PDB file of C-alpha atoms in Angstrom:
ATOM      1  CA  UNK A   1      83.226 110.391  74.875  1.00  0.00           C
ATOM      2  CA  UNK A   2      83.881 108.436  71.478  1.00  0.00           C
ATOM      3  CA  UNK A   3      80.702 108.105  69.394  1.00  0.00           C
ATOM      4  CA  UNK A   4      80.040 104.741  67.517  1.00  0.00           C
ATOM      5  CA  UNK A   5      78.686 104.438  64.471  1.00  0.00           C
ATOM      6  CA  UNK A   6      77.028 100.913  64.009  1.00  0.00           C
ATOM      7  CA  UNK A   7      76.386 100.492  60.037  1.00  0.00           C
ATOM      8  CA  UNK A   8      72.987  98.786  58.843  1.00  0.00           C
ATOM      9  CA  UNK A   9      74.258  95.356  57.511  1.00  0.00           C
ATOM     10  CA  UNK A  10      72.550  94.840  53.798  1.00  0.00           C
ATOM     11  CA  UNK A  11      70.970  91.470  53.788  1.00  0.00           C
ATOM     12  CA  UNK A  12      70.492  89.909  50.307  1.00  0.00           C
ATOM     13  CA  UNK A  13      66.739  89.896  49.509  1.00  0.00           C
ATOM     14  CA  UNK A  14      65.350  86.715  50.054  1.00  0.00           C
ATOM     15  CA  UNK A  15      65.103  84.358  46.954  1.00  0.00           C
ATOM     16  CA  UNK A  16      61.546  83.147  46.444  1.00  0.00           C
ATOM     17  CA  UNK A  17      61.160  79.710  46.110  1.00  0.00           C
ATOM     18  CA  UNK A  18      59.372  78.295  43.006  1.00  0.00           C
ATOM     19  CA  UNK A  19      55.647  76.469  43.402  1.00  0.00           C
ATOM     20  CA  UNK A  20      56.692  73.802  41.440  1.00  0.00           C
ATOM     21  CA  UNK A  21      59.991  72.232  41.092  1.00  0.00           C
ATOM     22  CA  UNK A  22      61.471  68.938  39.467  1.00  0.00           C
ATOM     23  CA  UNK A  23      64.420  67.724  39.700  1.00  0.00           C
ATOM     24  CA  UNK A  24      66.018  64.409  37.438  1.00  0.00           C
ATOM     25  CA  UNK A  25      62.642  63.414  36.477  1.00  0.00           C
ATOM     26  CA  UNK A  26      62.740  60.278  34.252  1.00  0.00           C
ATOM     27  CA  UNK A  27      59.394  58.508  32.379  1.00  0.00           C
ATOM     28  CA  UNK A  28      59.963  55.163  31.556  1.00  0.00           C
ATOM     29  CA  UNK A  29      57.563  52.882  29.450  1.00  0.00           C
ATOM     30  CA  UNK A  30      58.002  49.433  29.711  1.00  0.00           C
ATOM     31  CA  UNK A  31      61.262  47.249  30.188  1.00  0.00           C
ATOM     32  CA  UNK A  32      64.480  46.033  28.564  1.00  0.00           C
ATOM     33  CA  UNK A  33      64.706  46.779  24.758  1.00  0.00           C
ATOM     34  CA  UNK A  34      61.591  47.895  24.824  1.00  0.00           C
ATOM     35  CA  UNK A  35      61.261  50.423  26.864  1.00  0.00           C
ATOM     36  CA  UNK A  36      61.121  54.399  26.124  1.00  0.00           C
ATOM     37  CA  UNK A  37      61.969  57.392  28.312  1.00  0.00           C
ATOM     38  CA  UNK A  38      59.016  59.688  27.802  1.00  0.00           C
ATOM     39  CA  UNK A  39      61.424  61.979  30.051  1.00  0.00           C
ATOM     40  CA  UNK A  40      64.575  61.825  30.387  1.00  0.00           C
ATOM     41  CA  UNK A  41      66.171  63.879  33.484  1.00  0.00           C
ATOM     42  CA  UNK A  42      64.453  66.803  32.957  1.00  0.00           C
ATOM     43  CA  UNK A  43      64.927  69.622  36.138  1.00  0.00           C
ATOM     44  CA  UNK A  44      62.691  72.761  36.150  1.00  0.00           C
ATOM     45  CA  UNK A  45      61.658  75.458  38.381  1.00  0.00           C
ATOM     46  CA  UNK A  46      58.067  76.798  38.063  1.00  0.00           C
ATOM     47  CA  UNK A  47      57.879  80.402  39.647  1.00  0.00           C
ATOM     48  CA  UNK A  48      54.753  82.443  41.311  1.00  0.00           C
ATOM     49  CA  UNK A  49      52.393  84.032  39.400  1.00  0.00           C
ATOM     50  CA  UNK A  50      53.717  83.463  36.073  1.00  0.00           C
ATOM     51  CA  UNK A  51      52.244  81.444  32.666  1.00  0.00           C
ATOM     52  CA  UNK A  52      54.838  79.165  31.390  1.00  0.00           C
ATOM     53  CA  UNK A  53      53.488  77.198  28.313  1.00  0.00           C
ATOM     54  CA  UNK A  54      55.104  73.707  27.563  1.00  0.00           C
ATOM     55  CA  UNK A  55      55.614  73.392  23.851  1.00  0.00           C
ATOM     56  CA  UNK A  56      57.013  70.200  21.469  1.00  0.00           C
ATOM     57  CA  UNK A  57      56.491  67.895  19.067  1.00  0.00           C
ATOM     58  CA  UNK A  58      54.055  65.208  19.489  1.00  0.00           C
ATOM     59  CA  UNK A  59      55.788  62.466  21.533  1.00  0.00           C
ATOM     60  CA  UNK A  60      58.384  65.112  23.036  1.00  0.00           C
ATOM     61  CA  UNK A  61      57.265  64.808  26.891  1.00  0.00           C
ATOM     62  CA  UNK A  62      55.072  67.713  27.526  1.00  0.00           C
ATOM     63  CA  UNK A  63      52.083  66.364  28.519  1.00  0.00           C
ATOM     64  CA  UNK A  64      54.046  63.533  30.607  1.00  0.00           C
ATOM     65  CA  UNK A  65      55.741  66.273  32.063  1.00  0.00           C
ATOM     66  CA  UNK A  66      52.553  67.972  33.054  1.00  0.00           C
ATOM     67  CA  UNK A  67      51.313  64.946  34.482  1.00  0.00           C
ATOM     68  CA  UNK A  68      53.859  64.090  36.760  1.00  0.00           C
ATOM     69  CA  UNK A  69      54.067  67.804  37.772  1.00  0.00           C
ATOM     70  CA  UNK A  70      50.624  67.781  38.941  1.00  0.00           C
ATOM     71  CA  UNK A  71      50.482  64.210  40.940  1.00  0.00           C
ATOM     72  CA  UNK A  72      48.305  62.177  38.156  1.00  0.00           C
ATOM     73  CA  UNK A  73      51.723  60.283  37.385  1.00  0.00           C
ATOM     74  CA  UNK A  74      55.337  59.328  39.036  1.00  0.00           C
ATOM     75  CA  UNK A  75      58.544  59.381  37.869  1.00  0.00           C
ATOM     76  CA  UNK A  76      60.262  56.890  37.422  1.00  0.00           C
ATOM     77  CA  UNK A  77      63.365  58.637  38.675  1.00  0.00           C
ATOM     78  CA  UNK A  78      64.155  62.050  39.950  1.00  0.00           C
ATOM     79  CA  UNK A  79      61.972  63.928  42.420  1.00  0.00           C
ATOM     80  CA  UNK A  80      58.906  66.540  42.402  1.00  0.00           C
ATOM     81  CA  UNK A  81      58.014  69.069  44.747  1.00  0.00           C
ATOM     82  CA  UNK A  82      54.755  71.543  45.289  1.00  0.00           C
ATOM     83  CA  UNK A  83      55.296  74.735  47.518  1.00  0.00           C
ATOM     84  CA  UNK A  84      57.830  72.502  49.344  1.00  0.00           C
ATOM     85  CA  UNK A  85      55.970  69.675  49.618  1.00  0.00           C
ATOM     86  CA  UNK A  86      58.162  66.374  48.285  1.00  0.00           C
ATOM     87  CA  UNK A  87      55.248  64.338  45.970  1.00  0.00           C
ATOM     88  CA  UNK A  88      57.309  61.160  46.411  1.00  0.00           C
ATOM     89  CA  UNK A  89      56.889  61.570  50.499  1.00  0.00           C
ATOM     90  CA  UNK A  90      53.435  60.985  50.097  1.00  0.00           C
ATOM     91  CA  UNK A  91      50.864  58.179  50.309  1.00  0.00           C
ATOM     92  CA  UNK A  92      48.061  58.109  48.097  1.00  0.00           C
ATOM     93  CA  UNK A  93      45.941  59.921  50.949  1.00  0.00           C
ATOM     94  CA  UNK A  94      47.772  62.450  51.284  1.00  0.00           C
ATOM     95  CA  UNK A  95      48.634  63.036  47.515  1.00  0.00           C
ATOM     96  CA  UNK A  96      45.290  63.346  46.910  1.00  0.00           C
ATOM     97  CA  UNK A  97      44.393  65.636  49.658  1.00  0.00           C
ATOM     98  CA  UNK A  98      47.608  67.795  48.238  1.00  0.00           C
ATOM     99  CA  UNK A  99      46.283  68.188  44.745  1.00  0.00           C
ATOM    100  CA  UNK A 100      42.704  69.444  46.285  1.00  0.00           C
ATOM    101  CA  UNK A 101      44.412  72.120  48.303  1.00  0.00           C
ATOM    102  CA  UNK A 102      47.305  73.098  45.628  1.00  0.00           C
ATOM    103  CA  UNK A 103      46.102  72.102  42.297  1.00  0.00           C
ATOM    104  CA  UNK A 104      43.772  73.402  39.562  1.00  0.00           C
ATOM    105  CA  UNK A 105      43.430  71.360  36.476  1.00  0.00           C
ATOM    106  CA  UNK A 106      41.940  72.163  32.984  1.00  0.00           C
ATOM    107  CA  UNK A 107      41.609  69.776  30.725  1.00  0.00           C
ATOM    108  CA  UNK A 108      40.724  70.024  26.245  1.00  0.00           C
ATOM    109  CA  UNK A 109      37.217  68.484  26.517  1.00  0.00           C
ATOM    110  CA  UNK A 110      35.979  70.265  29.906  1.00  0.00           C
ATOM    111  CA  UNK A 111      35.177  67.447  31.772  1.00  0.00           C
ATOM    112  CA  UNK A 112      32.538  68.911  33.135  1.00  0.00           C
ATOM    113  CA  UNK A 113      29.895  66.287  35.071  1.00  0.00           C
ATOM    114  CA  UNK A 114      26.518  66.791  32.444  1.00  0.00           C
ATOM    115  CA  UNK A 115      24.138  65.793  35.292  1.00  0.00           C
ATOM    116  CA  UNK A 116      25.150  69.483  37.155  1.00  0.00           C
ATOM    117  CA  UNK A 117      25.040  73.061  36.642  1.00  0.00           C
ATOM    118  CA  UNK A 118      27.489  75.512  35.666  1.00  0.00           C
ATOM    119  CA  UNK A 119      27.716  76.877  38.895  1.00  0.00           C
ATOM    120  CA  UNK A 120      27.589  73.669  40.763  1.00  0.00           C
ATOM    121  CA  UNK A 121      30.106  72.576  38.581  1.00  0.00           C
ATOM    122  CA  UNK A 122      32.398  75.530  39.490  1.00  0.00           C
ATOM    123  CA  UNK A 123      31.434  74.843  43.046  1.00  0.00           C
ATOM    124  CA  UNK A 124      32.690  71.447  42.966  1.00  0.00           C
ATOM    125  CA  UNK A 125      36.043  71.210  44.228  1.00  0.00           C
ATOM    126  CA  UNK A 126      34.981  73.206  47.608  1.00  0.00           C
ATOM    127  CA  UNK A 127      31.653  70.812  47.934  1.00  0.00           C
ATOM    128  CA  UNK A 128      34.355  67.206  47.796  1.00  0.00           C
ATOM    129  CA  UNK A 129      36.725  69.244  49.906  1.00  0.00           C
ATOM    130  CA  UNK A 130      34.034  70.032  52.780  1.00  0.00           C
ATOM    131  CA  UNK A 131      34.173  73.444  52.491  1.00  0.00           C
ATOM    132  CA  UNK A 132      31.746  76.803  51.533  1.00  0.00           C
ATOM    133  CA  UNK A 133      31.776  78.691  48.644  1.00  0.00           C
ATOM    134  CA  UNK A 134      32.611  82.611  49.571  1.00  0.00           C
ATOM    135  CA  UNK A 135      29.090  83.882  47.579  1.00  0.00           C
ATOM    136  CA  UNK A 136      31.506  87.381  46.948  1.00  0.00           C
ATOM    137  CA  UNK A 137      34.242  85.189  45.197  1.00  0.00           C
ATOM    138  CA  UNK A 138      31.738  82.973  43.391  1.00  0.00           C
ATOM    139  CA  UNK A 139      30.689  86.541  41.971  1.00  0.00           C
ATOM    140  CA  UNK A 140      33.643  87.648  41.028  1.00  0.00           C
ATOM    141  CA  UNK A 141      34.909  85.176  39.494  1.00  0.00           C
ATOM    142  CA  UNK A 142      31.647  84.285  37.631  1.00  0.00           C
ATOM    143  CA  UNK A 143      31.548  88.076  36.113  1.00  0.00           C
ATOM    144  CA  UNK A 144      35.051  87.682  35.527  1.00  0.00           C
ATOM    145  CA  UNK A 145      34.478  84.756  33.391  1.00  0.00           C
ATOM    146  CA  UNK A 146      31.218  85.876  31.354  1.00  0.00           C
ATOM    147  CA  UNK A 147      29.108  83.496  33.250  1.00  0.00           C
ATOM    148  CA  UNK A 148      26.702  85.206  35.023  1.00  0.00           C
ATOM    149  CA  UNK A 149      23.541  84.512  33.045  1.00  0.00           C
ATOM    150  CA  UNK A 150      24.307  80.895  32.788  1.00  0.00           C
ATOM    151  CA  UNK A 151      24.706  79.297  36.097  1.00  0.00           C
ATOM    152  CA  UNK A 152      21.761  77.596  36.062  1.00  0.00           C
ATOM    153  CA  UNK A 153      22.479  76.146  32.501  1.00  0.00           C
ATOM    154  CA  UNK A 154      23.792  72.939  32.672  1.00  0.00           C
ATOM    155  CA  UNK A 155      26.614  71.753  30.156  1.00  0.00           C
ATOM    156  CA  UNK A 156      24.429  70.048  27.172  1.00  0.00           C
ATOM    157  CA  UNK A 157      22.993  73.987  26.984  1.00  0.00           C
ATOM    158  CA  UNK A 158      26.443  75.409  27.199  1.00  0.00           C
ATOM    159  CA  UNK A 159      28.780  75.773  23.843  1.00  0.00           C
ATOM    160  CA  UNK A 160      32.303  74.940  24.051  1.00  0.00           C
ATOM    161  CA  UNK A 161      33.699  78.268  24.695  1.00  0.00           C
ATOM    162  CA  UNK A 162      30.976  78.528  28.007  1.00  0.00           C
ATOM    163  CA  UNK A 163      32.017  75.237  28.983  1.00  0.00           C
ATOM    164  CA  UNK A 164      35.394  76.169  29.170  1.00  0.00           C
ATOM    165  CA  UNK A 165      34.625  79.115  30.717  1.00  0.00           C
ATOM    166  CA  UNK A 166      32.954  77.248  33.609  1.00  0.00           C
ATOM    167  CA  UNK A 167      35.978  74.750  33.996  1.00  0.00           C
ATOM    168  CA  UNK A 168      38.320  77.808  34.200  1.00  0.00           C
ATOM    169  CA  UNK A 169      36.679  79.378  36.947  1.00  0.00           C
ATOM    170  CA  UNK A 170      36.408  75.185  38.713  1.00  0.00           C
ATOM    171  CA  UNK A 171      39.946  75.507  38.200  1.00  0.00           C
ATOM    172  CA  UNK A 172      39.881  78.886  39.573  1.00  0.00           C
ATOM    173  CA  UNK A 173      37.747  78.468  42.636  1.00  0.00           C
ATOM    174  CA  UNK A 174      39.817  76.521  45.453  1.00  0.00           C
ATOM    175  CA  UNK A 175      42.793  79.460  44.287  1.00  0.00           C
ATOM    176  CA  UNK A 176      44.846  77.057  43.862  1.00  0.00           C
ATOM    177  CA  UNK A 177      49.014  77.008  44.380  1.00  0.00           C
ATOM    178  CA  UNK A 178      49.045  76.178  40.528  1.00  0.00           C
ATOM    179  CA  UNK A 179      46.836  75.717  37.413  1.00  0.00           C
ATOM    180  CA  UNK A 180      47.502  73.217  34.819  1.00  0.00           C
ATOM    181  CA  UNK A 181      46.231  73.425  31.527  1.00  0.00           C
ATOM    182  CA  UNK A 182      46.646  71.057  29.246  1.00  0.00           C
ATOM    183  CA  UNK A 183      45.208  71.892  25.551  1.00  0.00           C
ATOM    184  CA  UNK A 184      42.841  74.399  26.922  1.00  0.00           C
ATOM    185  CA  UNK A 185      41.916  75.871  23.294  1.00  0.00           C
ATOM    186  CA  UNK A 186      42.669  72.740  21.577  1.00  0.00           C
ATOM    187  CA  UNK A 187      38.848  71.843  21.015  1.00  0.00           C
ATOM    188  CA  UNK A 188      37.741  75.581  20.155  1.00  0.00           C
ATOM    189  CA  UNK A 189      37.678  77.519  17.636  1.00  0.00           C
ATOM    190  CA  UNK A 190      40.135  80.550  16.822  1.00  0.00           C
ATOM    191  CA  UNK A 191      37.784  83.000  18.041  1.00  0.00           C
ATOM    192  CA  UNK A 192      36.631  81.664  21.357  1.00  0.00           C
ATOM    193  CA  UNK A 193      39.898  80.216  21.833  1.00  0.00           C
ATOM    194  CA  UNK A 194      41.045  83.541  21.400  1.00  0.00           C
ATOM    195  CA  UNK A 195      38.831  84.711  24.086  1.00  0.00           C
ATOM    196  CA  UNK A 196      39.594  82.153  26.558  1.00  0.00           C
ATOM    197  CA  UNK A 197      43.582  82.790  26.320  1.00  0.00           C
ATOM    198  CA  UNK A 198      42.608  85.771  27.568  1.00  0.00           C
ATOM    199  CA  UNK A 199      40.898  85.257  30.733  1.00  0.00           C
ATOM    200  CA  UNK A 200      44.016  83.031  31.637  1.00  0.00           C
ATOM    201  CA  UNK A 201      46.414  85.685  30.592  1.00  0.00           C
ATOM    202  CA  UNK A 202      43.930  87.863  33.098  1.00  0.00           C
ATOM    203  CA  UNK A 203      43.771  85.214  36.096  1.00  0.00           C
ATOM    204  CA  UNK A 204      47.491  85.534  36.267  1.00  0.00           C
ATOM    205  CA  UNK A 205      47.720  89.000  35.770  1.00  0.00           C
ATOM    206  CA  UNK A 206      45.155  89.811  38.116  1.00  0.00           C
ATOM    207  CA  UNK A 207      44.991  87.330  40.318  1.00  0.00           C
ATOM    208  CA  UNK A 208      48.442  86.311  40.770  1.00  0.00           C
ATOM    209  CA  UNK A 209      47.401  82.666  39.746  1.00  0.00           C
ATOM    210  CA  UNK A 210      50.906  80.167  39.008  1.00  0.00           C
ATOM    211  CA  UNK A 211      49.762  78.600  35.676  1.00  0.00           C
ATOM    212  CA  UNK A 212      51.319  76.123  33.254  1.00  0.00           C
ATOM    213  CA  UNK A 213      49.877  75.351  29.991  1.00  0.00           C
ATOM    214  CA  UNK A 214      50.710  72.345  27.592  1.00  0.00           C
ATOM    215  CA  UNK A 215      49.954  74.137  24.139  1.00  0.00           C
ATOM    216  CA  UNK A 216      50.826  73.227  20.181  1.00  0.00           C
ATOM    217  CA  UNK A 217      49.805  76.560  19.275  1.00  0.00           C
ATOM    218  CA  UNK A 218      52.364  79.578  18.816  1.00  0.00           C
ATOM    219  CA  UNK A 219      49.415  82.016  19.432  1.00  0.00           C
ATOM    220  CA  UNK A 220      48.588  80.356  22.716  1.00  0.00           C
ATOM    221  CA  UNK A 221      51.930  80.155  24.340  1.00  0.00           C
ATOM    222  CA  UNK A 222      52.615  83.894  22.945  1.00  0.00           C
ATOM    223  CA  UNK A 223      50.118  85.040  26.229  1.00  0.00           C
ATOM    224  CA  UNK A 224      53.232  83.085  28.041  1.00  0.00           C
ATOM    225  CA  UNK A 225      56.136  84.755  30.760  1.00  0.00           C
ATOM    226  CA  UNK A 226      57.987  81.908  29.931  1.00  0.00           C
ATOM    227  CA  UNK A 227      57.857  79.463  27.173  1.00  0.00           C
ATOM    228  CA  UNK A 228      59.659  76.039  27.293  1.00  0.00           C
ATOM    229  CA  UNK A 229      60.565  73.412  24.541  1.00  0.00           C
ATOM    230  CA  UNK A 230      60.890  69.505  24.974  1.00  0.00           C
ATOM    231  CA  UNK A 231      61.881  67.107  22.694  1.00  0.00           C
ATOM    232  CA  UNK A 232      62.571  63.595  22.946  1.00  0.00           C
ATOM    233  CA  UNK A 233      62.144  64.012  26.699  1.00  0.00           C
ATOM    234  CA  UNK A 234      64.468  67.120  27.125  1.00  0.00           C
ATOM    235  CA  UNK A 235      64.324  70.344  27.793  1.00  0.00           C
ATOM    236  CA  UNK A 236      66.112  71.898  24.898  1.00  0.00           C
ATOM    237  CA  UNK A 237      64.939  75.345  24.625  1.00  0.00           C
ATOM    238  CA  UNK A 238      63.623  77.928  27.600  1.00  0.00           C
ATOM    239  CA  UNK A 239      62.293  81.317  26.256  1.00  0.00           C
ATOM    240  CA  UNK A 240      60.852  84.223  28.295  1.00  0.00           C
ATOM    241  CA  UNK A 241      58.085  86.522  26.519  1.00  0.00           C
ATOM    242  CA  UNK A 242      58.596  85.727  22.952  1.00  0.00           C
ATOM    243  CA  UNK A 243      56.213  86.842  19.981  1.00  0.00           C
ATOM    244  CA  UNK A 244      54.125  83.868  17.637  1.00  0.00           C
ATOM    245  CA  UNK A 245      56.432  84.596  14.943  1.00  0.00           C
ATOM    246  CA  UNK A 246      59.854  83.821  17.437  1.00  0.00           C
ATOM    247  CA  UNK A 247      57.792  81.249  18.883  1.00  0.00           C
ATOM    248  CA  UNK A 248      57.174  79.527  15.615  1.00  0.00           C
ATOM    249  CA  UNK A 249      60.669  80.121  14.527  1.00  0.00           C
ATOM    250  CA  UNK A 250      62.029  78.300  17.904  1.00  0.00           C
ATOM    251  CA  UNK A 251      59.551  75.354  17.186  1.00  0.00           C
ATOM    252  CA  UNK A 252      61.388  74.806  13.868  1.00  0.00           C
ATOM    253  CA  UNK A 253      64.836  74.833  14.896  1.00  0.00           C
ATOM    254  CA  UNK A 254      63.461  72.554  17.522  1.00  0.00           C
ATOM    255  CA  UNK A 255      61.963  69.860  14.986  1.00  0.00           C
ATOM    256  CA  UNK A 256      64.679  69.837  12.673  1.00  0.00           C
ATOM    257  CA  UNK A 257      67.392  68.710  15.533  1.00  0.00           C
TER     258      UNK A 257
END
């Protein structure tokens, strides 16, 4: 009787797909001589669970970029898509209903609503989607961001760092696909901006959480995985981990082409 030996066929390992992907993507202000390409056909992949900071001159893109990545603005070419999801499929219904179940946003001057608390504040996004807040979660991630003795406080009784804090963990509290950030230490001071790179640096580390970050500061997009450079509406550089002094160094040669 012949024995046959069947062999295991090795399957490639699956390649993960990224969160957040553009491809092409154009800006374009205005018409005819006149017009200028805030973008112009940038493609990018945004993986899971890393921190890629978005870093240029003023005027380079970045922040246009950021926009259009997280639904607030369209392209005026190319195409954008969020854990599959093609933006330019959908209505205004549904786009809207996609950045509530996908998106996290903080913003340089909090935009927190002064009439509520910190913790209704954090609760927010669950309360306009319908849904409860998990009381063990709301814990968590209140201890995690030094909030706990300030829920009741509402934003005029908060300093800048604490109101930060509290749109972090707003950001933080739907666990979003993807965070944006755009400027988050930009209206802080060294120390407390210090502070709150650090409990970003710890939602992705711990939490897994996707994050993108719009930054002018070396220090801030040295917490980074990945680290990319626009100007005039290109991508032109793409570091992984780098150190402030590289960082810096990479923002030069970038400003003097």
């Amino acid at each position: 009787m012949r024995t046959v030996v069947v062999q295991n066929e090795q399957k490639a390992p699956a390649k993960s797909l990224p969160v957040v992907a553009g491809a092409g993507l154009t800006r374009r202000y205005g018409q005819g001589e006149t017009a200028v390409d805030a973008l112009r056909g940038v493609s990018v992949d945004v993986m899971s669970g890393k921190l890629t900071a978005v870093m240029g001159p003023s005027g380079s893109g970045k922040s246009t970029l950021m926009h259009i990545f997280a639904g607030l603005d369209k392209p005026t070419e190319g195409d954008v898509w969020i854990s599959g999801t093609a933006l330019g499929d959908l209505n205004d219904t549904q786009l809207t209903k996609l950045r509530r179940e996908h998106i996290g946003f903080i913003f340089q001057f909090f935009n927190l609503l002064p009439m509520l608390t910190a913790k209704e504040n954090i609760v927010l996004p669950l309360s306009i989607a319908g849904e409860k807040a998990d009381p063990a979660w709301i814990d968590q991630l209140t201890t995690t961001v030094g909030l706990k003795d300030r829920l009741t406080h509402r934003p005029s009784e908060l300093s800048g760092g604490q109101q930060q804090r509290v749109a972090i963990a707003r950001a933080l509290v739907s666990k979003p696909t993807v965070m944006f950030a755009d400027e988050p230490t930009g209206n802080l001071d060294s120390r407390t901006g210090s502070e709150i790179l650090a409990l970003l640096r710890e939602s992705v580390s711990s939490y897994g959480q996707t994050t993108v970050m719009v930054t002018h500061d070396p220090h801030a997009a040295a917490i980074a995985d990945r680290i990319l450079f626009l100007a005039d509406g290109q991508i032109v550089k793409d570091l992984g981990p780098s150190t402030t002094h590289q960082i810096l160094e990479a923002l030069e040669e970038v400003t003097a082409s």
